[in-house]
Short mmCIF file of C-alpha atoms in Angstrom, two decimals:
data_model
loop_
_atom_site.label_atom_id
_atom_site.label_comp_id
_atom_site.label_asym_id
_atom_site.label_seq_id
_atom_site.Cartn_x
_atom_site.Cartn_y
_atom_site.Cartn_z
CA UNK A 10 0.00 0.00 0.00
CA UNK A 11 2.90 1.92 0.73
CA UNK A 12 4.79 1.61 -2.33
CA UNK A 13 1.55 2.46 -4.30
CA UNK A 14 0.66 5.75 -2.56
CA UNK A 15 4.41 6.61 -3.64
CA UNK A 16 4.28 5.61 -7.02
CA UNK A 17 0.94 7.71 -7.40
CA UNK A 18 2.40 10.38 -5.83
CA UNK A 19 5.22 10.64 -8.08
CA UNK A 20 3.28 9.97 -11.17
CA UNK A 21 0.58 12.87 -10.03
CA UNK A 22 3.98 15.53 -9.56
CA UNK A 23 2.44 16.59 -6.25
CA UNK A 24 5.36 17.45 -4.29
CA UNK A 25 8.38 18.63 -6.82
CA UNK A 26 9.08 19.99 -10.05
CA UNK A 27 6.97 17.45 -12.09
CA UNK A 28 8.83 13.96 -13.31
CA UNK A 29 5.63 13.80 -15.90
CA UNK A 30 6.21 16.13 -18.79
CA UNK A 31 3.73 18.73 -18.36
CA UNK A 32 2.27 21.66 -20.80
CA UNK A 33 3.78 24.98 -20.09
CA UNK A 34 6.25 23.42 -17.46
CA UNK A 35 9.65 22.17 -16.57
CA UNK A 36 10.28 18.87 -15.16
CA UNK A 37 13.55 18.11 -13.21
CA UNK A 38 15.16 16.49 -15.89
CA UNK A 39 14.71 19.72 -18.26
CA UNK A 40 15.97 21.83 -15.61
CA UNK A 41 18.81 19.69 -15.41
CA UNK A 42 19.37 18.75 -18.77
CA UNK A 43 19.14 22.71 -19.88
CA UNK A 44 21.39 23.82 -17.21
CA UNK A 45 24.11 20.97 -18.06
CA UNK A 46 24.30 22.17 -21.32
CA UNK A 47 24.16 26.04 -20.01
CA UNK A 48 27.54 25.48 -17.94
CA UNK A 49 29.12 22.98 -19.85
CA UNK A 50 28.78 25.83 -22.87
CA UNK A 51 30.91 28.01 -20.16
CA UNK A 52 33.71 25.86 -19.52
CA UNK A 53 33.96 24.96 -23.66
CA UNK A 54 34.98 28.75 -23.61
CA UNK A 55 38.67 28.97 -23.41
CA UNK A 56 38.37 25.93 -26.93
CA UNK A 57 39.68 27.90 -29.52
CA UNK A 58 37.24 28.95 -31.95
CA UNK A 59 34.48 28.20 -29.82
CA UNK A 60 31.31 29.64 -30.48
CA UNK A 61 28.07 28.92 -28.56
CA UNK A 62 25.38 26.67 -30.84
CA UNK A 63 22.07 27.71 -31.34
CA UNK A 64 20.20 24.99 -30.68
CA UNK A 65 22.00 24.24 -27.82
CA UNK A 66 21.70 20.55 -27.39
CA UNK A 67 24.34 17.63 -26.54
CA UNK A 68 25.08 17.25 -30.41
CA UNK A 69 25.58 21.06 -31.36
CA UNK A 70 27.30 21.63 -27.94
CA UNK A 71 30.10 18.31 -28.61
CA UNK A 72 30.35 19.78 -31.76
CA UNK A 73 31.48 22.97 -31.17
CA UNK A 74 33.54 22.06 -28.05
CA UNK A 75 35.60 19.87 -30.35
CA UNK A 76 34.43 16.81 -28.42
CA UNK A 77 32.13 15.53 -31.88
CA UNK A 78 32.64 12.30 -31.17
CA UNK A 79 31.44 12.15 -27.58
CA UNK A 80 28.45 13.39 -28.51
CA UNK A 81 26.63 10.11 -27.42
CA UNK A 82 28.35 9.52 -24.28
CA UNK A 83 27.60 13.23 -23.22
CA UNK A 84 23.74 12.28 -23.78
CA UNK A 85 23.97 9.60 -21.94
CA UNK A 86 25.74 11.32 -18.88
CA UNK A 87 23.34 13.99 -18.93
CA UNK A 88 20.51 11.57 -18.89
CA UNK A 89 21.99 9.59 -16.07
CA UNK A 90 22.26 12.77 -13.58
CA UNK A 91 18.34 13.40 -14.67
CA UNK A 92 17.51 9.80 -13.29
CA UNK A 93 19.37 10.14 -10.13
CA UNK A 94 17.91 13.77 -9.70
CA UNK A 95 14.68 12.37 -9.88
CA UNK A 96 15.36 8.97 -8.06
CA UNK A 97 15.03 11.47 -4.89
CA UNK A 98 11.28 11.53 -4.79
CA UNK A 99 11.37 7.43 -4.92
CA UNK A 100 13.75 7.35 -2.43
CA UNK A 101 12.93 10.35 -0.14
CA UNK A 102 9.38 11.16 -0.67
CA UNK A 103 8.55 12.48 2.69
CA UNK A 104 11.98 14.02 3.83
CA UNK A 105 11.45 17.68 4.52
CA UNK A 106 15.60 18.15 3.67
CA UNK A 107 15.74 16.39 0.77
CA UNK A 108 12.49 18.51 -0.68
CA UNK A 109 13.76 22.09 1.38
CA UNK A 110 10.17 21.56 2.86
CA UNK A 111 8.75 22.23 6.51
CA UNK A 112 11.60 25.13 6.13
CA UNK A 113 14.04 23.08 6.93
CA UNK A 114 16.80 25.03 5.53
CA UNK A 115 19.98 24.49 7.40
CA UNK A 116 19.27 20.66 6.80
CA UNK A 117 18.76 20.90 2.90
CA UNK A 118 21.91 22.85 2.49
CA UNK A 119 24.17 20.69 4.65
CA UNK A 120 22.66 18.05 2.11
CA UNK A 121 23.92 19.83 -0.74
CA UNK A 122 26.93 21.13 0.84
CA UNK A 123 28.47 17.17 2.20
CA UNK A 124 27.43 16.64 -1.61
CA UNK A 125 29.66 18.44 -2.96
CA UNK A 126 32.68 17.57 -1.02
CA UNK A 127 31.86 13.76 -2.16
CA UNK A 128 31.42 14.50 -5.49
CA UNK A 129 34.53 16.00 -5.72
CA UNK A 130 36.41 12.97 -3.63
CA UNK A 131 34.84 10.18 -6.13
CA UNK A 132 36.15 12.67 -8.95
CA UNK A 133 39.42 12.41 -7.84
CA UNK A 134 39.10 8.85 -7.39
CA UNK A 135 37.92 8.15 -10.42
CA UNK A 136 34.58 6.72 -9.21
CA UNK A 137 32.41 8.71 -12.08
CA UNK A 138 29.30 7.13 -11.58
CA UNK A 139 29.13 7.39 -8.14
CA UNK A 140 29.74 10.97 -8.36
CA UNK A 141 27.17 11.63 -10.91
CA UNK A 142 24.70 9.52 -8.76
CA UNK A 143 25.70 12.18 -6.03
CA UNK A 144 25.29 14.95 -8.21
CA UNK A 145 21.89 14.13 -9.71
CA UNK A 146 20.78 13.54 -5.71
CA UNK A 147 22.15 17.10 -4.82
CA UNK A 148 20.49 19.04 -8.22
CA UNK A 149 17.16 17.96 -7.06
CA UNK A 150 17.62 19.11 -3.28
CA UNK A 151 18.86 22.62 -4.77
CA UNK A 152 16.02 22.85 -7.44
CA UNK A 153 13.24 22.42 -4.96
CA UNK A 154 14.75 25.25 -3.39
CA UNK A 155 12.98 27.58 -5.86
CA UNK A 156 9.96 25.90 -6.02
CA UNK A 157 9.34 24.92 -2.23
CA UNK A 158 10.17 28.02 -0.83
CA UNK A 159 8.77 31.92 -0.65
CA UNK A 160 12.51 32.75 -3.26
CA UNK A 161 10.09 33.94 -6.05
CA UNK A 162 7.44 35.44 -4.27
CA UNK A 163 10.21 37.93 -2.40
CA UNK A 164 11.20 39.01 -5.35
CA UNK A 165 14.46 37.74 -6.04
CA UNK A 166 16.13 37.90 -9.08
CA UNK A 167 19.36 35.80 -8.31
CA UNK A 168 19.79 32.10 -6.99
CA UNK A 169 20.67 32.02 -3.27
CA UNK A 170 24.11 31.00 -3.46
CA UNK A 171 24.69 30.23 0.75
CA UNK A 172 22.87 26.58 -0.55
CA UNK A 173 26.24 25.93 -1.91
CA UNK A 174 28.43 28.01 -0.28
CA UNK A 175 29.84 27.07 3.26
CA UNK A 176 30.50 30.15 4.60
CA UNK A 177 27.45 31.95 3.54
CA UNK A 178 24.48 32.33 5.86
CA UNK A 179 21.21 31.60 4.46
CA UNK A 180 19.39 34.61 4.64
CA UNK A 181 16.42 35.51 6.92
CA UNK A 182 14.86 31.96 7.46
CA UNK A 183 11.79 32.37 9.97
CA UNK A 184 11.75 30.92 13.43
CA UNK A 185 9.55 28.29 14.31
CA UNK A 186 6.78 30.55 15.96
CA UNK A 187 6.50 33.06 12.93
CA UNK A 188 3.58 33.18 11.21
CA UNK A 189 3.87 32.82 7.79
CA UNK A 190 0.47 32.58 5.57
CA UNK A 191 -2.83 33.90 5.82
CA UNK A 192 -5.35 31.02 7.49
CA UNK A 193 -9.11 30.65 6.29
CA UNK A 194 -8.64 32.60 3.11
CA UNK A 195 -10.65 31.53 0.12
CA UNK A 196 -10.04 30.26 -3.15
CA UNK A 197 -9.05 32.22 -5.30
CA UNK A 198 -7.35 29.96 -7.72
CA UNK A 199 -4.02 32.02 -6.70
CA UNK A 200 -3.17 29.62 -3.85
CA UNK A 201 -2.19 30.27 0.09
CA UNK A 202 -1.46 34.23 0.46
CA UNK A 203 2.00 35.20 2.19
CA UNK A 204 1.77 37.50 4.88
CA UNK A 205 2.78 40.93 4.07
CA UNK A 206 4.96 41.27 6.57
CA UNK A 207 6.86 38.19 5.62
CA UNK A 208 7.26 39.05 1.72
CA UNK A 209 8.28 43.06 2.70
CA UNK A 210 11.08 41.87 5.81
CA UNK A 211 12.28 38.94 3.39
CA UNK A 212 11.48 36.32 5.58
CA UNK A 213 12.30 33.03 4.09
CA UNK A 214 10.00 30.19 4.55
CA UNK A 215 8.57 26.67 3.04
CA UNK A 216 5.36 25.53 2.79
CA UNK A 217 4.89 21.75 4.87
CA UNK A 218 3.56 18.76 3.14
CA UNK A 219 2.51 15.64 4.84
CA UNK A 220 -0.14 15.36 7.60
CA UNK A 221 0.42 18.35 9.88
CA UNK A 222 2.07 22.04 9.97
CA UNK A 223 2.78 24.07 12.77
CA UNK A 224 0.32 27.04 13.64
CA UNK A 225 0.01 29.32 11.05
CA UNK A 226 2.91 28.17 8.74
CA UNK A 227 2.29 27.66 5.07
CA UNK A 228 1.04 24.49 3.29
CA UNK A 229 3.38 23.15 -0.23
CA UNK A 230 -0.09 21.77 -1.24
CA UNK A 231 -1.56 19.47 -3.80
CA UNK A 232 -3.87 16.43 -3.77
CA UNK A 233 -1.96 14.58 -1.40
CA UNK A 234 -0.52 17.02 1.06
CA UNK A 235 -2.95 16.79 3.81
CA UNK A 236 -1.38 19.66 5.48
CA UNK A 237 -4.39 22.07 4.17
CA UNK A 238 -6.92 20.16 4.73
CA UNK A 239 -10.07 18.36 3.56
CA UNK A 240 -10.57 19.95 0.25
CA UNK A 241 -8.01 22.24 0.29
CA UNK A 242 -5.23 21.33 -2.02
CA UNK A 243 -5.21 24.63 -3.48
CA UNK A 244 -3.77 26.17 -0.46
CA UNK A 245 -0.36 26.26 -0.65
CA UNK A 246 2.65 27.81 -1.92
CA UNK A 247 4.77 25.21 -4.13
CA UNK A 248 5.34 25.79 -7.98
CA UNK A 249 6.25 22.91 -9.02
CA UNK A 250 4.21 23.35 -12.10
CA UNK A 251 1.90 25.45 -14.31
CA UNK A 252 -1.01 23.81 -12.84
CA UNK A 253 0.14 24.04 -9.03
CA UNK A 254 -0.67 26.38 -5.95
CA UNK A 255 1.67 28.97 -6.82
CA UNK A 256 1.75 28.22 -10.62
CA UNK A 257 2.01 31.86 -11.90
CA UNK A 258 5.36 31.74 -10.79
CA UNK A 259 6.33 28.30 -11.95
CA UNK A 260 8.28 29.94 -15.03
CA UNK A 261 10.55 32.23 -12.85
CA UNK A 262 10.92 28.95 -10.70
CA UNK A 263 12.30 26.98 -13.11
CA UNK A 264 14.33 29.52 -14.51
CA UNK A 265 15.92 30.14 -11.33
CA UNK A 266 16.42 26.56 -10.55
CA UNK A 267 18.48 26.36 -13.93
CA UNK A 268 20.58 29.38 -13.32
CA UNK A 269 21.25 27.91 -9.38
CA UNK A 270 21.84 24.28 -11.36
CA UNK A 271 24.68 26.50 -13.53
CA UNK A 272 25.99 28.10 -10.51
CA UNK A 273 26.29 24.50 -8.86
CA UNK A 274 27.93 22.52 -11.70
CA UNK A 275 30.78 25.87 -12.64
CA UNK A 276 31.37 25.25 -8.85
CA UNK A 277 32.09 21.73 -9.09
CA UNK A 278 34.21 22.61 -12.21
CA UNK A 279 36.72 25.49 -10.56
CA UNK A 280 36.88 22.23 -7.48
CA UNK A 281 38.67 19.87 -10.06
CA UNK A 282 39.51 20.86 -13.36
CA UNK A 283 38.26 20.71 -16.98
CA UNK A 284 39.32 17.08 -18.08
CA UNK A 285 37.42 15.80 -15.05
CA UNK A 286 34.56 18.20 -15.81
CA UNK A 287 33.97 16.89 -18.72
CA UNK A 288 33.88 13.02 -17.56
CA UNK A 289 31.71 13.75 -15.39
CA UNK A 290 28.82 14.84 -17.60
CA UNK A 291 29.93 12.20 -20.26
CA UNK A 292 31.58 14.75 -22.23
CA UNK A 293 34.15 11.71 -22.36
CA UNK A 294 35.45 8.86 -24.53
CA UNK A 295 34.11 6.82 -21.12
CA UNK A 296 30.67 5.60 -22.18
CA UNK A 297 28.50 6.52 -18.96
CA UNK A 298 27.07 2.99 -17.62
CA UNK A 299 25.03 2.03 -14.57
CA UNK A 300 22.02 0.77 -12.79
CA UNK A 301 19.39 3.65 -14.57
CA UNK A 302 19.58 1.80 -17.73
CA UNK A 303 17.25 -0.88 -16.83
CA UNK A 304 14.17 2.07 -16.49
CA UNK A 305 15.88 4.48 -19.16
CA UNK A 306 12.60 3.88 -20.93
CA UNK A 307 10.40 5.57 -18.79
CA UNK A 308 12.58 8.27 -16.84
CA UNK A 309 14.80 9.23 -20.01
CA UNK A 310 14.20 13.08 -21.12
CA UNK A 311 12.51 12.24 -24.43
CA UNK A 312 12.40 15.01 -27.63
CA UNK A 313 13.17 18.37 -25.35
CA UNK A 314 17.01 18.21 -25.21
CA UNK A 315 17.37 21.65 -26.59
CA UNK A 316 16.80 24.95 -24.45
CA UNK A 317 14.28 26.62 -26.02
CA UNK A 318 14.97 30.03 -25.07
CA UNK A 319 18.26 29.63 -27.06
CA UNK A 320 16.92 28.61 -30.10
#
């Protein structure tokens, strides 16, 4: 019974960017796969000769990288991170870290933070596919971020980089006894309402999913977060799709999440170096090879491995 709440769950996309492709949204893996491509088009700089491709897709971007023949093997590494990014709702589904839910902040980071440090030890060990296992893990963690939390309803235009920095703070998180949403407002098909004061001091919250919330705290929502409840799935904050609580704001979500994703992957790159950068998204003569292949059918980004926007 277990197991097949779970698999509806994840099927339904009720509690992260959506693992369903979705009209007028972005799924993990095209977050991932977009923002791959994004920083991997950043470190092919200092080629000589390089110029950007438009499309910009694993093909156009070996291509012009002077890595033509990998072209296949960078697909495949690409695709590989997706299915570990998403492998996070199977194997997590109700950890508030893992999601950046219940606003459990410090956790989530120290998440993405130990994964980093790991990634970068099986890189230097050579142990490629446990580091891109890692790294898919990690992406998801940091990509809820955006979605989970109030980020994009404060206004922000830039990623919070203290999710993968160490020494940074995260900024403002509220206590446990603040406040955060409105209670018994109605539905306005616009979701749970902030509280003013929250959005104009920059107080960073979460919305909860599960059974219960604390007083007063906001809801992710969704058909299966009982956290609002009877009949009120609407009433929450997550934007995890077009469709969802917060929807509106699902674009500038998803955006965000790939400019973080960037941010995370040029870190991992100035860690190690560009040789190793490149085997670790497949941009290798290594074919990538592993356990996902046996349900590369169903989770495998299908026709949208270009990035749109830079058409």
């Amino acid at each position: 019974m277990r197991s097949a709440f779970l698999l509806l769950a994840l099927l339904i996309g009720v509690h992260t960017f959506h693992i369903k492709e979705k009209q007028n949204s972005k799924n993990h893996q095209d977050i991932t796969r977009i923002a791959i491509l994004r920083a991997t088009a950043k470190v092919c700089g200092s080629v000589e000769g390089f110029e950007k491709p438009k499309p910009l897709n694993t093909e156009t971007l070996a291509r012009s990288c002077k890595k033509d023949a990998f072209a296949s093997n960078f697909d495949s590494g690409i695709t590989m991170i997706s299915y570990y990014n998403q492998q996070t709702d199977t194997d997590h589904p109700l950890s508030s870290k893992h999601h950046f839910d219940n606003e459990a902040f410090l956790d989530g980071k120290a998440l993405i933070i130990k994964g980093l440090d790991t990634i970068t030890t099986y890189m230097k060990n050579l142990k490629f596919e446990d580091a891109r296992k890692t790294l898919g893990q990690i992406l998801h963690t940091l990509q809820d971020f955006y979605s989970h939390s109030n980020w994009i309803e404060m206004g922000k235009t830039e990623p919070c980089t203290a999710l993968i920095n160490l020494e940074e703070n995260i900024p403002n998180p509220a206590d446990e006894k603040t406040e955060t949403c409105e209670k018994d407002t109605t539905n306005t098909n616009s979701g749970a309402k902030i509280k003013d004061n929250i959005l104009k001091d920059n107080i960073l919250t979460s919305g909860y999913f599960g059974t219960s919330k604390k007083k007063g705290k906001c809801s992710h929502g969704g058909t299966l977060d009982f956290t609002t409840g009877f009949g009120r799935g609407w009433d929450g904050i997550n934007k995890d799709g077009s469709d969802s609580s917060h929807g509106s704001l699902h674009k500038q979500a998803a955006d965000m999440a790939i400019a973080a994703t960037v941010q995370l992957m040029e870190k991992i790159w100035k860690s190690n170096d560009e040789p190793t950068f490149y085997r670790l998204i497949g941009l290798h003569q290594d074919k990538p090879k592993g356990e996902w292949k046996s349900v590369l059918s169903i989770f495998k980004s299908k026709s949208r491995v270009s990035d749109a926007s830079e058409k």
